CSV table of C-alpha atoms and ligand atoms in Angstrom, one decimal:
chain,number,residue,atom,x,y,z
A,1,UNK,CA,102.4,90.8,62.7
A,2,UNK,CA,99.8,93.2,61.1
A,3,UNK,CA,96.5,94.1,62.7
A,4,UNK,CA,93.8,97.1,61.7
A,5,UNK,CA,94.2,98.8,65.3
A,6,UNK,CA,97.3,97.7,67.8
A,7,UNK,CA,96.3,99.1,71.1
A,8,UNK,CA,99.0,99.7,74.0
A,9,UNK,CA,98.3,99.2,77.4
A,10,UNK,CA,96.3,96.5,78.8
A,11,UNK,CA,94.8,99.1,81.5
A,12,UNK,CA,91.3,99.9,81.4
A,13,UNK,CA,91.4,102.3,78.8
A,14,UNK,CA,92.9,99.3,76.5
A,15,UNK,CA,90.9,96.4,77.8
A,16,UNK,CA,87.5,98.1,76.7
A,17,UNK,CA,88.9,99.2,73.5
A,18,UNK,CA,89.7,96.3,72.4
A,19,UNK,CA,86.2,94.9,73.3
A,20,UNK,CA,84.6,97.5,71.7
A,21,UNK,CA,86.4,96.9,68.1
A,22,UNK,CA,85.8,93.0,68.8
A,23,UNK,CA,82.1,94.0,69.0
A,24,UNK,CA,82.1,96.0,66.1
A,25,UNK,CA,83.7,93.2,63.7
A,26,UNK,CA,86.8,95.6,64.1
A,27,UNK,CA,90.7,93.3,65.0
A,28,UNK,CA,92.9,94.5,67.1
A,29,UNK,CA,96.6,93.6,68.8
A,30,UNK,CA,97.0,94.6,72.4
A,31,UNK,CA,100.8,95.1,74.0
A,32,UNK,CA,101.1,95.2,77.6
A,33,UNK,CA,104.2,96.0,79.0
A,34,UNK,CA,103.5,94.0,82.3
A,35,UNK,CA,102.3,90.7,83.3
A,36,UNK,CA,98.6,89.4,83.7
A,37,UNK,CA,98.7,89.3,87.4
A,38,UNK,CA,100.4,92.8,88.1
A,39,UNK,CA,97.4,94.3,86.1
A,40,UNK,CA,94.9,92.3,87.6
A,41,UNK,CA,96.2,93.7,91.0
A,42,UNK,CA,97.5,97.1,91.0
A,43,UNK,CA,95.4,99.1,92.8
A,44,UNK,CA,93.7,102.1,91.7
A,45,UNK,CA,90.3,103.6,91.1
A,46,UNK,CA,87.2,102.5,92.4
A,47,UNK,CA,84.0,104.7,91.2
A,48,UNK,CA,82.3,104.2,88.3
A,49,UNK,CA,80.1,106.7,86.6
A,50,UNK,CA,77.1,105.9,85.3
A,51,UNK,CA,78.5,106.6,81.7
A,52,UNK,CA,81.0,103.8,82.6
A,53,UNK,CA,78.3,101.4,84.0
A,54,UNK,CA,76.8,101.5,81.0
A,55,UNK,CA,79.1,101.3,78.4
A,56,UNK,CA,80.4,98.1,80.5
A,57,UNK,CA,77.0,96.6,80.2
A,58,UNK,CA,76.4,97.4,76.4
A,59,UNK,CA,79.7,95.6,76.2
A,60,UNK,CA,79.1,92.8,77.5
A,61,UNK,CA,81.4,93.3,80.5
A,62,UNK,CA,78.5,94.1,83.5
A,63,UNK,CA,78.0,90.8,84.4
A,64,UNK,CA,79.9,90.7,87.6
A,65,UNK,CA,79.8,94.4,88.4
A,66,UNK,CA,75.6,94.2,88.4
A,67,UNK,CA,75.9,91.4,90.3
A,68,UNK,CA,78.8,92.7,93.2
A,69,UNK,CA,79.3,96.4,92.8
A,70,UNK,CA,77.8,98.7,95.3
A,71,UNK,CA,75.6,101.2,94.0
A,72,UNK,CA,76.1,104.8,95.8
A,73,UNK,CA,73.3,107.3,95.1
A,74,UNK,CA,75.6,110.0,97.4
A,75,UNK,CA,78.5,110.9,99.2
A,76,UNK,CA,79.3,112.8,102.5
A,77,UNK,CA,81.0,116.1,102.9
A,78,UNK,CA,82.9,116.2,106.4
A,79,UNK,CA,84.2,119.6,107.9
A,80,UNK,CA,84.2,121.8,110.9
A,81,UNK,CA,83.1,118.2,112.8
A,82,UNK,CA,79.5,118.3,110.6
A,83,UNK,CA,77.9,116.1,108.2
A,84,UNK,CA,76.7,117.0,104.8
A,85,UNK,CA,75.3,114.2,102.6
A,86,UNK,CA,75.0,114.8,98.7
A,87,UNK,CA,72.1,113.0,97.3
A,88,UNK,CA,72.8,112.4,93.4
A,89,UNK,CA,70.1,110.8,92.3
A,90,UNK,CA,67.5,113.7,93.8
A,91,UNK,CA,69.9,116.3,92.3
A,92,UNK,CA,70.7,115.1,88.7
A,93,UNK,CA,67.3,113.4,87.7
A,94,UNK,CA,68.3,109.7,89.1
A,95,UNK,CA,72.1,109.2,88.2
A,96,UNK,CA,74.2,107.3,90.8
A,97,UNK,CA,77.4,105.7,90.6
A,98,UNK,CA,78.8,102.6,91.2
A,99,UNK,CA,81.3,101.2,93.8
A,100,UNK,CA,83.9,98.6,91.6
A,101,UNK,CA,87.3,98.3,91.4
A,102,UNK,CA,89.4,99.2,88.7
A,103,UNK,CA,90.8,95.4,89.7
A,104,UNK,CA,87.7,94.0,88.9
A,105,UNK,CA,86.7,95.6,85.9
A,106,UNK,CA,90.4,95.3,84.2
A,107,UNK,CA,90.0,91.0,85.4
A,108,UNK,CA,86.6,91.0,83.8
A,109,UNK,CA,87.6,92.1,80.0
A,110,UNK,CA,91.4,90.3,80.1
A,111,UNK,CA,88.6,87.3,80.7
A,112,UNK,CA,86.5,88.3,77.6
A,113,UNK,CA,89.3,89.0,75.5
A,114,UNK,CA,91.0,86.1,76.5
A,115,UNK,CA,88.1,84.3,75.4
A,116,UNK,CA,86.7,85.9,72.6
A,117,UNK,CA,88.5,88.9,71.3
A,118,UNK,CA,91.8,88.9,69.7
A,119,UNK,CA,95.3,88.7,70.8
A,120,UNK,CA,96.4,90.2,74.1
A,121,UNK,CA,100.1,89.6,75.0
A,122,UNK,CA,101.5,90.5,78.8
A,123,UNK,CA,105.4,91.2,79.0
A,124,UNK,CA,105.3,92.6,75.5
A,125,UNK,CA,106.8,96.2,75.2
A,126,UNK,CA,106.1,98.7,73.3
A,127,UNK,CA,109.2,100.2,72.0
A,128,UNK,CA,108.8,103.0,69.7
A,129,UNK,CA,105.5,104.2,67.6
A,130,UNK,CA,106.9,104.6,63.6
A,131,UNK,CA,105.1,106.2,60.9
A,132,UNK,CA,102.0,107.6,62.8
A,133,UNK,CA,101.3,110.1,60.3
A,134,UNK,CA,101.7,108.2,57.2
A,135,UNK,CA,99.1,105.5,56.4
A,136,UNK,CA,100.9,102.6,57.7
A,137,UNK,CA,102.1,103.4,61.4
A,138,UNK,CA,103.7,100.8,63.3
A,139,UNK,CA,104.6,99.3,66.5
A,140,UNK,CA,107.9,98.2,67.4
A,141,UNK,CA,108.1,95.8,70.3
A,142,UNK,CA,109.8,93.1,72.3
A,143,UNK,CA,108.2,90.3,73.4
A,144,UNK,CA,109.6,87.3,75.4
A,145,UNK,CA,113.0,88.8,74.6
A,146,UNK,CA,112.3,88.6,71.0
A,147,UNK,CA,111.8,92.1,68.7
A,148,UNK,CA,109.4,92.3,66.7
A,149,UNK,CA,107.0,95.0,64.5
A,150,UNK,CA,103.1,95.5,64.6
A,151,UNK,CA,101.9,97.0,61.2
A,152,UNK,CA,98.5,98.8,61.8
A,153,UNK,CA,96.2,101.2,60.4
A,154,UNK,CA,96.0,102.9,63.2
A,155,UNK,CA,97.6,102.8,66.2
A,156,UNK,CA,95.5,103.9,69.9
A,157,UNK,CA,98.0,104.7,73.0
A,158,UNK,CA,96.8,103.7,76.0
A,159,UNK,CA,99.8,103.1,77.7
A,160,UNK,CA,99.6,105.4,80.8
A,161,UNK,CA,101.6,108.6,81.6
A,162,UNK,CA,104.5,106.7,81.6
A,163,UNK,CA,103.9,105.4,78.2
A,164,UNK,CA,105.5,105.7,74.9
A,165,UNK,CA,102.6,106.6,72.3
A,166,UNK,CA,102.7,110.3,73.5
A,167,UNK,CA,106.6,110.5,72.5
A,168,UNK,CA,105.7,110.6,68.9
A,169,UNK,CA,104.0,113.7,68.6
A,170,UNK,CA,106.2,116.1,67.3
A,171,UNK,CA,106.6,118.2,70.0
A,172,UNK,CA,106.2,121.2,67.3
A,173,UNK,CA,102.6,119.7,67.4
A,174,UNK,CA,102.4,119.3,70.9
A,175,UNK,CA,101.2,121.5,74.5
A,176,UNK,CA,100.9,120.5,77.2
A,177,UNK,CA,99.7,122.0,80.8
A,178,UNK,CA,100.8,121.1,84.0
A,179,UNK,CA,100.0,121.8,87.7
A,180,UNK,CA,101.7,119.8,90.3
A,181,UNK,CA,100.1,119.7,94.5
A,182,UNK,CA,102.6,119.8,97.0
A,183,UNK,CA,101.1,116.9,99.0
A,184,UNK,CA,100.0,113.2,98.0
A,185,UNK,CA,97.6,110.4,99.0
A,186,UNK,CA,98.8,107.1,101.2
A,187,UNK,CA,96.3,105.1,100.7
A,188,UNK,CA,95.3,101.9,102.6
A,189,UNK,CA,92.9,98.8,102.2
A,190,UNK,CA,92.1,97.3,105.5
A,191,UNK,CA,90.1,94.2,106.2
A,192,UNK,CA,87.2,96.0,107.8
A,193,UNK,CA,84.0,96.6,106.8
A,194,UNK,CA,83.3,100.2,105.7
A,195,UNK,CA,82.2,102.4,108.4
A,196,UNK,CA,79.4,104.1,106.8
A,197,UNK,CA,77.8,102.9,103.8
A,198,UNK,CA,78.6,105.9,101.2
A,199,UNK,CA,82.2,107.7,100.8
A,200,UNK,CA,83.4,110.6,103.2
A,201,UNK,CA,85.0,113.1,102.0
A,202,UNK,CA,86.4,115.0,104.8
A,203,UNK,CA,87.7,118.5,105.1
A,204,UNK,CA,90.5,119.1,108.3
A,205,UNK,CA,92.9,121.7,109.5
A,206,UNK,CA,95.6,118.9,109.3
A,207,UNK,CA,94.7,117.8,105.9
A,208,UNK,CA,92.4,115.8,104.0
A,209,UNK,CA,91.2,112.0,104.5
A,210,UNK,CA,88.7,110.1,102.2
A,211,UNK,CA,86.5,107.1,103.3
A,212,UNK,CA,85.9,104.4,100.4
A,213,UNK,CA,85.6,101.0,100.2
A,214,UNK,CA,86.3,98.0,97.4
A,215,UNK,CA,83.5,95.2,99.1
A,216,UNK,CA,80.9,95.0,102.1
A,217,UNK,CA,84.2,93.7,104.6
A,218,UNK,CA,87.2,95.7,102.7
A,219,UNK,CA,87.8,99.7,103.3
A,220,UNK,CA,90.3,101.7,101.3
A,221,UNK,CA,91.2,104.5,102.9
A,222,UNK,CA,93.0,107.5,101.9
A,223,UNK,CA,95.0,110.8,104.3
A,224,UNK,CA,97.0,114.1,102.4
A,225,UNK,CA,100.2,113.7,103.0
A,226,UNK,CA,103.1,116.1,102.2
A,227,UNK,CA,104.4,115.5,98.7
A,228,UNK,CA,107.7,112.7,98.9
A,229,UNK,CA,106.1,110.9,102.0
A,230,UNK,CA,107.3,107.2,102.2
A,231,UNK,CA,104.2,105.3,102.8
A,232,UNK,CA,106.8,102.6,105.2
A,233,UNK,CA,107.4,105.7,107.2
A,234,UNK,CA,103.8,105.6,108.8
A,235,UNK,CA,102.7,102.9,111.6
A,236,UNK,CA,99.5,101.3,111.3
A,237,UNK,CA,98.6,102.9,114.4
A,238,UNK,CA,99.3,106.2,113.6
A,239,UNK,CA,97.5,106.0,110.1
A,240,UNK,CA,94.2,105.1,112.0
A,241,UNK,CA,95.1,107.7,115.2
A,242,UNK,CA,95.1,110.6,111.9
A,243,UNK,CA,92.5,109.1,110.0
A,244,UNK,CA,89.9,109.3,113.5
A,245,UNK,CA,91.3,112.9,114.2
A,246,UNK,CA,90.4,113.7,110.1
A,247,UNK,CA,87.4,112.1,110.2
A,248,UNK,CA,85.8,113.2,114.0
A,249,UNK,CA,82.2,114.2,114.0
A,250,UNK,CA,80.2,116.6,116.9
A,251,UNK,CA,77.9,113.5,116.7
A,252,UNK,CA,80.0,110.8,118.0
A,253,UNK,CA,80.5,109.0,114.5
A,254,UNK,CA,83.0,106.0,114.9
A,255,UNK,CA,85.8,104.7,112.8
A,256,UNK,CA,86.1,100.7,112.7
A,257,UNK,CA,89.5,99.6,112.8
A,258,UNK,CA,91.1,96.7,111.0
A,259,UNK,CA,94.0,95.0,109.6
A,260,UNK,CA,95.8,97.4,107.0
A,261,UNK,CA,97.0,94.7,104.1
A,262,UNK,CA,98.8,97.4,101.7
A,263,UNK,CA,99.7,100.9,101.4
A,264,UNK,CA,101.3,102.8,99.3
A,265,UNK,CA,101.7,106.5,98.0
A,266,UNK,CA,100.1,108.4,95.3
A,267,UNK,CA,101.4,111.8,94.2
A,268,UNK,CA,98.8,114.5,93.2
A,269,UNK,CA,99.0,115.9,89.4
A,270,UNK,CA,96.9,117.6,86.8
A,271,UNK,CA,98.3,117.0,83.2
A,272,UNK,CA,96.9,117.3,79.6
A,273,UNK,CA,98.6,117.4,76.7
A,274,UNK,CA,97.1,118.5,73.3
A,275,UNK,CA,96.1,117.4,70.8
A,276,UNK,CA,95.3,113.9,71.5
A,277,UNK,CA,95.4,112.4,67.8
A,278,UNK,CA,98.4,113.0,65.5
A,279,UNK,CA,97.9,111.4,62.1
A,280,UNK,CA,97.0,107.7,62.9
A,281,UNK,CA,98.1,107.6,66.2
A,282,UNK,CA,95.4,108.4,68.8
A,283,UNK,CA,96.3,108.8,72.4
A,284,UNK,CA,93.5,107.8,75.2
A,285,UNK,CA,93.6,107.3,79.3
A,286,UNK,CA,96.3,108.8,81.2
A,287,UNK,CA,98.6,108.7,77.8
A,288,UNK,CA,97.2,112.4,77.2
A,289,UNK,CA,95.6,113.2,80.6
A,290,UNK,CA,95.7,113.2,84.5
A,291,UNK,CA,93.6,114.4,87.0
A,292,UNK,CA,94.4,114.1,90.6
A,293,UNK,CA,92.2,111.7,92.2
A,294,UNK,CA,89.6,113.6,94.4
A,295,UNK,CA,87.0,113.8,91.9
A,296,UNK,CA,87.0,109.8,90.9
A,297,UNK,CA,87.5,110.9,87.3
A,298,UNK,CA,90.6,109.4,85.6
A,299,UNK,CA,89.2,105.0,84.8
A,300,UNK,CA,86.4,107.2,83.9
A,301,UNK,CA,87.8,109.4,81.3
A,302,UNK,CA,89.7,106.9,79.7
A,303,UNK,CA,86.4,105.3,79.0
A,304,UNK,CA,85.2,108.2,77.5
A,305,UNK,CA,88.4,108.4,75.3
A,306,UNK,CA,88.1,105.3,74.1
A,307,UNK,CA,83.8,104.8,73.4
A,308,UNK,CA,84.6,108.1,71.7
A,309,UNK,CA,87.5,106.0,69.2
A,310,UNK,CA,85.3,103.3,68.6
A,311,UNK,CA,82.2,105.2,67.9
A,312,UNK,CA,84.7,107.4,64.8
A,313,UNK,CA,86.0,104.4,63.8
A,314,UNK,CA,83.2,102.3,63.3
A,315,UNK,CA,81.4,104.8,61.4
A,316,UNK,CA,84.6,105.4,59.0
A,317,UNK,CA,83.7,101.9,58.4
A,318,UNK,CA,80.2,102.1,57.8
A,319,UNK,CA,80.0,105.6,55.7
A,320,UNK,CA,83.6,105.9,54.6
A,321,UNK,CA,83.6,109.6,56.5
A,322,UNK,CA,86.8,110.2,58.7
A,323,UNK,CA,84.9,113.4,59.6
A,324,UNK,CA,84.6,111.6,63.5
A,325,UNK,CA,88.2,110.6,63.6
A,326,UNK,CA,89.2,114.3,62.6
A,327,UNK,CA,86.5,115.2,65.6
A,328,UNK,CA,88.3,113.1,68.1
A,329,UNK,CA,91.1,115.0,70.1
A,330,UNK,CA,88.3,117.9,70.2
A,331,UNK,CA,85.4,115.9,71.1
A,332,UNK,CA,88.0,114.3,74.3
A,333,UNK,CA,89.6,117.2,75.3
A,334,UNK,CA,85.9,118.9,75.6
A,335,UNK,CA,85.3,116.5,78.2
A,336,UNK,CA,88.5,116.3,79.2
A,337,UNK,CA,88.9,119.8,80.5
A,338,UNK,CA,85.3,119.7,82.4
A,339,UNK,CA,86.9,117.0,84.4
A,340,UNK,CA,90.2,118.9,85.2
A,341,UNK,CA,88.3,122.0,86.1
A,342,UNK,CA,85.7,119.4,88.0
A,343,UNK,CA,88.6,117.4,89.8
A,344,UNK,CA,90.7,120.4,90.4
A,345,UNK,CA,87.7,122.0,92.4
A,346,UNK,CA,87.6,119.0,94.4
A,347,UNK,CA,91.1,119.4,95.2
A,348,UNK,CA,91.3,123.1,96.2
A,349,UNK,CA,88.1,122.3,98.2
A,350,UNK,CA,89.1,119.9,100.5
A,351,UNK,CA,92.9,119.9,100.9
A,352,UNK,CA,95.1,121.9,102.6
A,353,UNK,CA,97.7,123.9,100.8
A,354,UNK,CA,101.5,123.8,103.2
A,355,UNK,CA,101.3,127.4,102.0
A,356,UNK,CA,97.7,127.9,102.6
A,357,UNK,CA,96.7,131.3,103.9
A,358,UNK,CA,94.3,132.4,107.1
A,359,UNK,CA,92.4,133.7,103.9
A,360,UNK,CA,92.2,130.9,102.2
A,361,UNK,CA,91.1,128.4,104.6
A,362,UNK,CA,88.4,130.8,105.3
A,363,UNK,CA,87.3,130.7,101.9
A,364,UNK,CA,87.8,126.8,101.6
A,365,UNK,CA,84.9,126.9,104.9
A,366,UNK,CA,82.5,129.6,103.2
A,367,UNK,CA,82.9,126.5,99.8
A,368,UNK,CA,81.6,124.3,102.1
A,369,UNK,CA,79.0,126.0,103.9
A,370,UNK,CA,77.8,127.4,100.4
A,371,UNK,CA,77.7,123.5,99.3
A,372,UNK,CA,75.7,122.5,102.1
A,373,UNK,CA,72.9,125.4,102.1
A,374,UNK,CA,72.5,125.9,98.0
A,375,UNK,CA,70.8,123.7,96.4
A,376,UNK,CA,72.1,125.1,92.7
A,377,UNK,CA,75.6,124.4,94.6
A,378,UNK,CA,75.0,121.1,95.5
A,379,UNK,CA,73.6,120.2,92.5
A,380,UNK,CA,76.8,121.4,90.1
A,381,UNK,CA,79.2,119.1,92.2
A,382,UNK,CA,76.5,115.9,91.8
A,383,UNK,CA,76.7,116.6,88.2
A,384,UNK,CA,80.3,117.0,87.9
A,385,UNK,CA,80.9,113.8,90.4
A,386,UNK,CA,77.8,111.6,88.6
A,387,UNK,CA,79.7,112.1,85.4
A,388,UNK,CA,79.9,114.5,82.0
A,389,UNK,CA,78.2,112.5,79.2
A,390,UNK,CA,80.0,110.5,76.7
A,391,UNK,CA,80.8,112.4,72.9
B,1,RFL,P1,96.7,102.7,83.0
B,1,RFL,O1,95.8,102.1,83.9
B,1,RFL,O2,97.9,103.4,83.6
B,1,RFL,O3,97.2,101.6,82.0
B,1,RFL,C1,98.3,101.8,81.1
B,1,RFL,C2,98.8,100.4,80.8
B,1,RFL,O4,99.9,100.5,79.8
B,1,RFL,C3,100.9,99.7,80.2
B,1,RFL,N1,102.1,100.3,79.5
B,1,RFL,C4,102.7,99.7,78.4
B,1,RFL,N2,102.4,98.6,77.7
B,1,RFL,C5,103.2,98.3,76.7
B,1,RFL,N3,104.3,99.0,76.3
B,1,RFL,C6,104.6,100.1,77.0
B,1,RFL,N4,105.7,100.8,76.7
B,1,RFL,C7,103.8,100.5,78.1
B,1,RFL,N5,103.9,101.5,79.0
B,1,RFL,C8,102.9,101.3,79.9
B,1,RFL,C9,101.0,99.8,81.7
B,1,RFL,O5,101.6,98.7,82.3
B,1,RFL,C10,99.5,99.7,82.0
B,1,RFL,O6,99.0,98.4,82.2
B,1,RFL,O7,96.0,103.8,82.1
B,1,RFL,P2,94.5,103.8,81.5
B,1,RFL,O8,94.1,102.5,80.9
B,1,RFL,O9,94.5,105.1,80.7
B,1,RFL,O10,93.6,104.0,82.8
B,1,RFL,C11,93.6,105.1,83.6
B,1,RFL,C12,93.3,104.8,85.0
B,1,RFL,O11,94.1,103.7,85.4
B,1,RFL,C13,93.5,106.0,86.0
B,1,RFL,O12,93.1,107.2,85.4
B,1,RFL,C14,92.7,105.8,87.3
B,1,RFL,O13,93.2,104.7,88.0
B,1,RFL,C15,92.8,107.1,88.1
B,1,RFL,N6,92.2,106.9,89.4
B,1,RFL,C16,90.8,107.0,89.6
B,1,RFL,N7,90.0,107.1,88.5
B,1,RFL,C17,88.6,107.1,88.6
B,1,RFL,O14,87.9,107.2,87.6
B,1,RFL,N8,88.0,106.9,89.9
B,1,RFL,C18,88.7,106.7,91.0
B,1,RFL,O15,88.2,106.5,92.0
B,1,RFL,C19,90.2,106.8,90.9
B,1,RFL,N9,90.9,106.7,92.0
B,1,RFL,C20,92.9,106.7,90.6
B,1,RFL,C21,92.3,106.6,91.9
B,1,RFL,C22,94.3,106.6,90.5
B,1,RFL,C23,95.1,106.4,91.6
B,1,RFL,N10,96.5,106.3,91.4
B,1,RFL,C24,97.2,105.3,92.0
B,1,RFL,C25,97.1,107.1,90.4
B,1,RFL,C26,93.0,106.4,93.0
B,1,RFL,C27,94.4,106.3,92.9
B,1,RFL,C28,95.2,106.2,94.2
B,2,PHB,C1,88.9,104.8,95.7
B,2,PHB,O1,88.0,104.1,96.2
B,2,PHB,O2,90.0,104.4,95.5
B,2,PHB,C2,88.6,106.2,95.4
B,2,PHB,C3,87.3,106.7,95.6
B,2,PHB,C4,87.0,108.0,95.3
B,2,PHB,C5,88.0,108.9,94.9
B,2,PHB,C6,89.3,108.4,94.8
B,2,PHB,C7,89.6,107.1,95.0
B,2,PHB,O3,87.7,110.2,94.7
């Protein structure tokens, strides 16, 4: 099989890529380790940024978001029992972002490219990436049982942290920096509606909870929980009994209780590894980064990764100038590092360290109170959450 770009990793960072080449004229081969309807349902993000909203609408892939995502034009900050809402729009010149699960958005372009872009095979693995620094790099695979070899031009990982593509970067050529939290997220969607209409962040002695939602009648829910927690381990009842206690207002605020339909576990990390390009091979998504969740960033970096790819590609087309494609891992990783440093604030903020000090917690309530009385304070987290623009 031979193919100018074979993408790995049907994620989201893969799905758009490969609709952005189809829309530039550009063919493309994307491996996906898993099957269509593990994909399609593994749950994950659920904030868009506006960057992201519109690339997907440029693409052709906003259809379905316009018409059920939820825009948010703020979100609450909960601690010491008061409310403090964040008003993005008012604070960044009118940007907003949008409530749509990853779900959704990874079932609208497998739809597209299913129906107008080129191949994309499920329970195809990506073995091994050959050759990435000559002019020929290739994929080796196996597919139905069956090995086979992917000749490219270039070759764009987008197979997760877990992935392969990142393996062959020297590591001579490679750094990478680390910081691991000693707590996690269990997360759970219920079948209730919301119970307020943006998402509450909430700051607690016991630890931190986050209110979000995925439609008008489902709410995804998340608590800090000590790092190794088996999400089985909690009862229904006692995830909503600590989520109320997290969540508990001085003004009598109410948390609707429903039918939990999943849970699970998500451990907290911060990762990047540099560069992000090594000859032909170009990593994007969580192959070269992670951010831990509690500044909505990761879905929304890989789409920066990847607009980025396409944009240096399709001009090497069009001027015969790799000068973009030599730009790439610095033009990411400019971006990339505003959102570690933006998502690591979030973190420190609002959780609570096992080791955390009488200092410290202090410090995390004067954050807080400094949020919620400066407007120049306020207005650095709505342009850090609202998004970092697209190179
Ligand atoms: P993905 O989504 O992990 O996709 C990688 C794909 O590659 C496949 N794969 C392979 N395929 C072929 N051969 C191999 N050898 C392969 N190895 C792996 C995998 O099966 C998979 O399909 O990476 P991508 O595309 O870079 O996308 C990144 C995002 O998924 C991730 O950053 C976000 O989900 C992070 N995240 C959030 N991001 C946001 O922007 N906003 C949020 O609100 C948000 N909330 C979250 C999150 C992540 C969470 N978890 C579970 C880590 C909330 C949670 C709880
Ligand atoms: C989610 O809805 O899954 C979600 C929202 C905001 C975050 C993290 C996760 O910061």
């Amino acid at each position: 099989m031979r193919t100018t770009v074979g993408i790995i990793g049907a994620g989201p960072a893969g799905l758009l890529l490969a609709r952005l080449l189809h829309n530039a004229g550009i063919d493309s081969v994307v491996l996906e380790s898993r099957d269509r309807a593990y994909v399609e349902h593994r749950q994950r993000a659920g904030i868009l940024e506006q960057g992201t909203v519109d690339v997907l609408r440029a693409a052709g892939a906003g259809e379905r978001m316009d018409r059920e995502g939820l825009r948010h034009d703020g979100i609450e900050l909960r601690y010491a029992k008061k409310r403090h809402r964040v008003d993005f729009p008012a604070l960044t010149g009118g940007r907003s972002v949008m409530v749509y699960a990853q779900t959704e958005v990874c079932k609208d372009l497998i739809a597209l490219q299913l129906k107008e872009g080129g191949p994309l095979l499920f329970e195809a693995e990506a073995l091994a990436v050959e050759g990435a620094d000559t002019g020929s790099p290739r994929v080796r695979f196996r597919h139905e049982g069956v090995e086979d070899v992917l000749e490219c031009d270039y070759v764009v990982g987008c197979d997760g942290f877990w992935g392969v593509a990142r393996k062959a970067v020297p590591a001579a050529l490679s750094r990478t920096f680390e910081r691991t939290y000693p707590f996690g997220w269990l997360g759970i969607l219920a079948d209730v509606p919301p119970s307020h209409d943006e998402l509450v962040y909430a700051h607690h002695d016991r630890g931190f909870a986050l209110l979000s939602m995925r439609t008008p009648t489902v709410s995804r829910l998340y608590l800090q929980v000590p790092e190794g927690t088996d999400a089985e381990a909690w009862r229904d009842e006692d995830i909503w009994a600590e989520l109320e206690r997290r969540f508990e207002t001085a003004d009598g605020w109410r948390l609707q209780r429903g039918p939990i339909t999943q849970k699970s576990v998500t451990p907290m990390r911060s990762y990047v590894h540099e560069p992000m390009r090594h000859g032909r091979l170009f990593l994007a998504g969580d192959a070269a980064h992670i951010v831990p969740p509690t500044g909505a960033k990761g879905l929304n970096l890989a789409v920066g990764d990847v607009v980025t790819f396409a944009r240096a590609l399709t001009y090497e087309k069009e001027t015969g100038s790799a000068e973009l494609l030599d730009a790439y891992s610095a033009t990411c990783l400019g971006r990339v590092w505003q959102a570690e440093r933006f998502s690591y604030d979030m973190t420190t903020l609002l959780h609570r360290a096992p080791d955390a000090t009488a200092f410290e917690d202090r410090l995390q309530l004067a954050r807080l109170e400094r949020l919620a009385s400066s407007r120049a304070a306020e207005t650095d987290l709505a342009e850090g959450y609202t998004g970092f623009p697209f190179g």
